[in-house]
Amino acid sequence: MRMSVCAVHALALGLLLEEASAQLAENVQYRPDQCLPGDKHKELASPEPEGPDYQACHQWRERTCCTAEFTQNLAHANVTNIDGFHWNRCGNLSLSCQQFFVRVECFYRCSPHVAHWALLQFDSALANLPVCREFCNEWFDACKDDLTCAENWITEWNYTNGENHCLEGSSCRTYRDVYDNGRGICERLWGDSFIYTDASQDDPERQCLTLWWPEGQPNPNALAITNIFEDAGATTGATTGATAGATAVKGTLCLLLAALAVVGLL
């Protein structure tokens, strides 16, 4: 039987883990206005006209990497999957938990800042992006009583016919049991995609990003990007391994929402 595209990608991504650990310092680079590659991303960040087609991720509309068409995927009261990647393999998420998955999805698809952390080996994904503590802690609190059969949502699935399924022998456990706290959910659910930082999103000298902020307010991550890359001397485009100053770059491959790429939408 022919191996599915998603299974081939999953195997290939797994083989990159060891090699990538030695190259993470190189993947962090100042890439202003660039977007991650993918058919759901623009090439460069630009405004997206507000209208009937733009239905979610409104915080990014003034300078976004996603299209209005994509936002329609997230505009439902009960979002259970994105192009075949299911969030509800242990039952539908609570609305509060689902809201955070939507926020992560919006950030990955729409943020004009994600590409600074693009992976060299798989540039539709990213590695080691520093996240402010508030978002991680609130994400955990929103999901702690929900259920999951996978700890690492990149690698711990059985991909069949382009969709993710619980591995044989796995069991549904609460997020509280699997991840313990905000650090755990940020640093383990999407592999090593995010780094939990002790920095606050309210600190004007922060070198961390938040994945969401109230609609109608300016993007607070612009200041963080300035702090990170000016301090590292990288705003002219030079690469830097000291991406977050006080937040040490961890040593393994991470793929933000690469599972979505695995199921064929990137």
GROMACS .gro file of C-alpha atoms in nm:
model
  266
    1MET     CA    1   0.000   0.000   0.000
    2ARG     CA    2   0.136   0.341  -0.093
    3MET     CA    3   0.254   0.548   0.204
    4SER     CA    4   0.055   0.867   0.243
    5VAL     CA    5   0.216   1.205   0.181
    6CYS     CA    6   0.169   1.293   0.547
    7ALA     CA    7   0.349   0.979   0.661
    8VAL     CA    8   0.642   1.050   0.430
    9HIS     CA    9   0.670   1.403   0.567
   10ALA     CA   10   0.647   1.282   0.925
   11LEU     CA   11   0.931   1.036   0.871
   12ALA     CA   12   1.144   1.294   0.694
   13LEU     CA   13   1.089   1.551   0.968
   14GLY     CA   14   1.180   1.296   1.231
   15LEU     CA   15   1.508   1.219   1.054
   16LEU     CA   16   1.597   1.588   1.067
   17LEU     CA   17   1.582   1.607   1.447
   18GLU     CA   18   1.941   1.519   1.523
   19GLU     CA   19   2.090   1.718   1.237
   20ALA     CA   20   1.882   2.025   1.316
   21SER     CA   21   1.997   2.043   1.676
   22ALA     CA   22   2.339   2.156   1.558
   23GLN     CA   23   2.196   2.425   1.329
   24LEU     CA   24   1.936   2.602   1.539
   25ALA     CA   25   2.165   2.900   1.599
   26GLU     CA   26   2.157   2.958   1.224
   27ASN     CA   27   1.781   2.948   1.182
   28VAL     CA   28   1.711   3.264   1.384
   29GLN     CA   29   1.743   3.552   1.142
   30TYR     CA   30   1.597   3.897   1.101
   31ARG     CA   31   1.359   3.864   0.803
   32PRO     CA   32   1.139   4.175   0.799
   33ASP     CA   33   0.799   4.135   0.633
   34GLN     CA   34   0.874   3.784   0.511
   35CYS     CA   35   0.613   3.511   0.557
   36LEU     CA   36   0.663   3.140   0.593
   37PRO     CA   37   0.624   2.951   0.263
   38GLY     CA   38   0.297   2.768   0.205
   39ASP     CA   39  -0.019   2.794   0.000
   40LYS     CA   40  -0.206   2.943   0.297
   41HIS     CA   41   0.058   3.213   0.348
   42LYS     CA   42   0.134   3.524   0.149
   43GLU     CA   43   0.488   3.584   0.029
   44LEU     CA   44   0.518   3.914   0.216
   45ALA     CA   45   0.312   4.061   0.499
   46SER     CA   46   0.060   4.319   0.383
   47PRO     CA   47  -0.279   4.461   0.485
   48GLU     CA   48  -0.581   4.241   0.420
   49PRO     CA   49  -0.900   4.436   0.349
   50GLU     CA   50  -1.164   4.391   0.618
   51GLY     CA   51  -1.480   4.252   0.464
   52PRO     CA   52  -1.719   3.959   0.460
   53ASP     CA   53  -1.440   3.718   0.362
   54TYR     CA   54  -1.213   3.814   0.652
   55GLN     CA   55  -1.376   3.634   0.944
   56ALA     CA   56  -1.109   3.564   1.209
   57CYS     CA   57  -0.758   3.663   1.318
   58HIS     CA   58  -0.858   4.029   1.304
   59GLN     CA   59  -0.561   4.144   1.513
   60TRP     CA   60  -0.330   4.087   1.216
   61ARG     CA   61  -0.535   4.241   0.936
   62GLU     CA   62  -0.325   4.558   0.913
   63ARG     CA   63  -0.008   4.358   0.840
   64THR     CA   64  -0.075   3.991   0.789
   65CYS     CA   65   0.072   3.682   0.627
   66CYS     CA   66  -0.263   3.502   0.593
   67THR     CA   67  -0.538   3.548   0.340
   68ALA     CA   68  -0.898   3.637   0.412
   69GLU     CA   69  -0.995   3.303   0.262
   70PHE     CA   70  -0.795   3.115   0.524
   71THR     CA   71  -0.959   3.296   0.816
   72GLN     CA   72  -1.292   3.142   0.723
   73ASN     CA   73  -1.160   2.806   0.850
   74LEU     CA   74  -1.149   2.951   1.202
   75ALA     CA   75  -1.475   3.143   1.203
   76HIS     CA   76  -1.699   2.859   1.325
   77ALA     CA   77  -1.837   2.822   1.676
   78ASN     CA   78  -1.693   2.470   1.695
   79VAL     CA   79  -1.364   2.427   1.510
   80THR     CA   80  -1.263   2.060   1.518
   81ASN     CA   81  -1.000   2.036   1.245
   82ILE     CA   82  -0.797   2.234   0.995
   83ASP     CA   83  -0.772   2.061   0.658
   84GLY     CA   84  -0.779   1.715   0.810
   85PHE     CA   85  -0.568   1.776   1.120
   86HIS     CA   86  -0.807   1.709   1.409
   87TRP     CA   87  -0.794   1.876   1.748
   88ASN     CA   88  -1.067   1.658   1.899
   89ARG     CA   89  -0.945   1.299   1.889
   90CYS     CA   90  -1.044   1.264   2.255
   91GLY     CA   91  -1.369   1.455   2.220
   92ASN     CA   92  -1.448   1.812   2.129
   93LEU     CA   93  -1.239   2.073   2.307
   94SER     CA   94  -1.401   2.305   2.555
   95LEU     CA   95  -1.472   2.644   2.402
   96SER     CA   96  -1.207   2.807   2.619
   97CYS     CA   97  -0.943   2.557   2.506
   98GLN     CA   98  -1.048   2.572   2.142
   99GLN     CA   99  -1.008   2.949   2.157
  100PHE     CA  100  -0.639   2.908   2.236
  101PHE     CA  101  -0.585   2.664   1.951
  102VAL     CA  102  -0.745   2.919   1.720
  103ARG     CA  103  -0.511   3.186   1.857
  104VAL     CA  104  -0.206   2.968   1.795
  105GLU     CA  105  -0.330   2.895   1.444
  106CYS     CA  106  -0.386   3.265   1.373
  107PHE     CA  107  -0.038   3.347   1.498
  108TYR     CA  108   0.127   3.080   1.286
  109ARG     CA  109  -0.063   3.170   0.971
  110CYS     CA  110  -0.093   3.546   1.005
  111SER     CA  111   0.191   3.687   1.213
  112PRO     CA  112   0.450   3.890   1.017
  113HIS     CA  113   0.709   3.793   1.281
  114VAL     CA  114   0.708   3.413   1.263
  115ALA     CA  115   0.954   3.395   0.973
  116HIS     CA  116   1.237   3.527   1.193
  117TRP     CA  117   1.235   3.177   1.347
  118ALA     CA  118   1.186   2.975   1.027
  119LEU     CA  119   1.362   2.640   1.013
  120LEU     CA  120   1.639   2.608   0.761
  121GLN     CA  121   1.550   2.247   0.685
  122PHE     CA  122   1.173   2.292   0.665
  123ASP     CA  123   1.101   2.658   0.619
  124SER     CA  124   0.724   2.629   0.649
  125ALA     CA  125   0.784   2.561   1.018
  126LEU     CA  126   0.972   2.743   1.293
  127ALA     CA  127   1.196   2.674   1.590
  128ASN     CA  128   1.239   2.805   1.945
  129LEU     CA  129   1.021   3.113   1.937
  130PRO     CA  130   1.020   3.275   2.285
  131VAL     CA  131   0.668   3.317   2.425
  132CYS     CA  132   0.577   3.542   2.718
  133ARG     CA  133   0.464   3.356   3.027
  134GLU     CA  134   0.109   3.494   3.034
  135PHE     CA  135   0.003   3.329   2.709
  136CYS     CA  136   0.145   2.989   2.805
  137ASN     CA  137  -0.008   2.996   3.152
  138GLU     CA  138  -0.347   3.106   3.024
  139TRP     CA  139  -0.339   2.840   2.750
  140PHE     CA  140  -0.276   2.570   3.010
  141ASP     CA  141  -0.550   2.700   3.240
  142ALA     CA  142  -0.798   2.702   2.951
  143CYS     CA  143  -0.719   2.343   2.848
  144LYS     CA  144  -0.613   2.168   3.168
  145ASP     CA  145  -0.936   1.966   3.199
  146ASP     CA  146  -0.959   1.877   2.829
  147LEU     CA  147  -0.828   1.547   2.693
  148THR     CA  148  -0.552   1.446   2.451
  149CYS     CA  149  -0.398   1.116   2.344
  150ALA     CA  150  -0.074   1.277   2.221
  151GLU     CA  151   0.184   1.481   2.412
  152ASN     CA  152   0.381   1.593   2.106
  153TRP     CA  153   0.129   1.693   1.841
  154ILE     CA  154   0.391   1.678   1.567
  155THR     CA  155   0.520   1.325   1.605
  156GLU     CA  156   0.280   1.126   1.824
  157TRP     CA  157   0.004   1.049   1.575
  158ASN     CA  158  -0.086   0.776   1.333
  159TYR     CA  159  -0.147   0.947   1.001
  160THR     CA  160  -0.398   0.758   0.787
  161ASN     CA  161  -0.558   0.887   0.467
  162GLY     CA  162  -0.423   1.232   0.536
  163GLU     CA  163  -0.567   1.259   0.886
  164ASN     CA  164  -0.419   1.224   1.233
  165HIS     CA  165  -0.538   0.949   1.469
  166CYS     CA  166  -0.438   0.844   1.820
  167LEU     CA  167  -0.152   0.596   1.826
  168GLU     CA  168  -0.247   0.238   1.901
  169GLY     CA  169  -0.217   0.178   2.273
  170SER     CA  170  -0.238   0.547   2.364
  171SER     CA  171  -0.501   0.671   2.606
  172CYS     CA  172  -0.685   0.998   2.653
  173ARG     CA  173  -0.547   1.196   2.945
  174THR     CA  174  -0.612   1.544   3.074
  175TYR     CA  175  -0.384   1.826   2.966
  176ARG     CA  176  -0.313   1.874   3.336
  177ASP     CA  177  -0.169   1.521   3.357
  178VAL     CA  178   0.022   1.547   3.029
  179TYR     CA  179   0.169   1.899   3.046
  180ASP     CA  180   0.169   1.992   3.418
  181ASN     CA  181   0.172   2.369   3.363
  182GLY     CA  182   0.209   2.655   3.115
  183ARG     CA  183   0.572   2.575   3.048
  184GLY     CA  184   0.481   2.219   2.962
  185ILE     CA  185   0.206   2.303   2.716
  186CYS     CA  186   0.412   2.568   2.537
  187GLU     CA  187   0.731   2.364   2.514
  188ARG     CA  188   0.589   2.019   2.443
  189LEU     CA  189   0.255   2.027   2.262
  190TRP     CA  190   0.401   2.150   1.933
  191GLY     CA  191   0.738   1.988   1.988
  192ASP     CA  192   1.000   2.252   2.061
  193SER     CA  193   0.825   2.516   1.857
  194PHE     CA  194   0.798   2.754   2.149
  195ILE     CA  195   1.019   2.845   2.443
  196TYR     CA  196   0.840   2.940   2.763
  197THR     CA  197   0.998   3.252   2.910
  198ASP     CA  198   0.960   3.407   3.254
  199ALA     CA  199   0.935   3.748   3.091
  200SER     CA  200   0.606   3.935   3.108
  201GLN     CA  201   0.426   4.066   2.802
  202ASP     CA  202   0.389   4.394   2.995
  203ASP     CA  203   0.763   4.451   3.033
  204PRO     CA  204   0.877   4.720   2.786
  205GLU     CA  205   1.217   4.549   2.763
  206ARG     CA  206   1.069   4.204   2.699
  207GLN     CA  207   1.231   3.969   2.453
  208CYS     CA  208   0.932   3.742   2.415
  209LEU     CA  209   0.624   3.737   2.194
  210THR     CA  210   0.258   3.692   2.277
  211LEU     CA  211   0.037   3.494   2.043
  212TRP     CA  212  -0.273   3.704   2.102
  213TRP     CA  213  -0.383   4.047   2.219
  214PRO     CA  214  -0.720   4.228   2.235
  215GLU     CA  215  -0.861   4.330   1.900
  216GLY     CA  216  -0.821   4.697   1.817
  217GLN     CA  217  -0.485   4.734   1.989
  218PRO     CA  218  -0.152   4.762   1.800
  219ASN     CA  219   0.059   4.449   1.762
  220PRO     CA  220   0.266   4.434   2.085
  221ASN     CA  221   0.521   4.204   1.927
  222ALA     CA  222   0.672   4.484   1.719
  223LEU     CA  223   0.846   4.614   2.032
  224ALA     CA  224   0.966   4.266   2.126
  225ILE     CA  225   1.114   4.213   1.779
  226THR     CA  226   1.303   4.540   1.812
  227ASN     CA  227   1.432   4.439   2.155
  228ILE     CA  228   1.539   4.094   2.039
  229PHE     CA  229   1.712   4.178   1.716
  230GLU     CA  230   1.859   4.519   1.798
  231ASP     CA  231   2.012   4.375   2.115
  232ALA     CA  232   2.154   4.093   1.905
  233GLY     CA  233   2.284   4.336   1.641
  234ALA     CA  234   2.075   4.162   1.377
  235THR     CA  235   1.835   4.423   1.243
  236THR     CA  236   2.040   4.458   0.929
  237GLY     CA  237   1.973   4.096   0.841
  238ALA     CA  238   2.261   3.915   1.011
  239THR     CA  239   2.184   3.580   1.167
  240THR     CA  240   2.196   3.538   1.540
  241GLY     CA  241   2.192   3.247   1.779
  242ALA     CA  242   2.110   3.471   2.074
  243THR     CA  243   1.756   3.528   1.958
  244ALA     CA  244   1.605   3.602   2.295
  245GLY     CA  245   1.895   3.723   2.505
  246ALA     CA  246   1.778   3.604   2.844
  247THR     CA  247   1.588   3.315   2.685
  248ALA     CA  248   1.838   3.048   2.589
  249VAL     CA  249   1.785   2.877   2.257
  250LYS     CA  250   1.709   2.513   2.319
  251GLY     CA  251   1.886   2.243   2.127
  252THR     CA  252   1.631   2.042   1.932
  253LEU     CA  253   1.424   2.080   1.620
  254CYS     CA  254   1.085   2.237   1.654
  255LEU     CA  255   0.811   2.264   1.398
  256LEU     CA  256   0.530   2.502   1.482
  257LEU     CA  257   0.215   2.339   1.358
  258ALA     CA  258   0.420   2.122   1.127
  259ALA     CA  259   0.160   1.856   1.177
  260LEU     CA  260  -0.064   2.077   0.966
  261ALA     CA  261   0.201   2.076   0.698
  262VAL     CA  262   0.226   1.701   0.733
  263VAL     CA  263  -0.139   1.658   0.644
  264GLY     CA  264  -0.080   1.838   0.320
  265LEU     CA  265  -0.184   2.199   0.358
  266LEU     CA  266   0.165   2.350   0.324
   0.00000   0.00000   0.00000
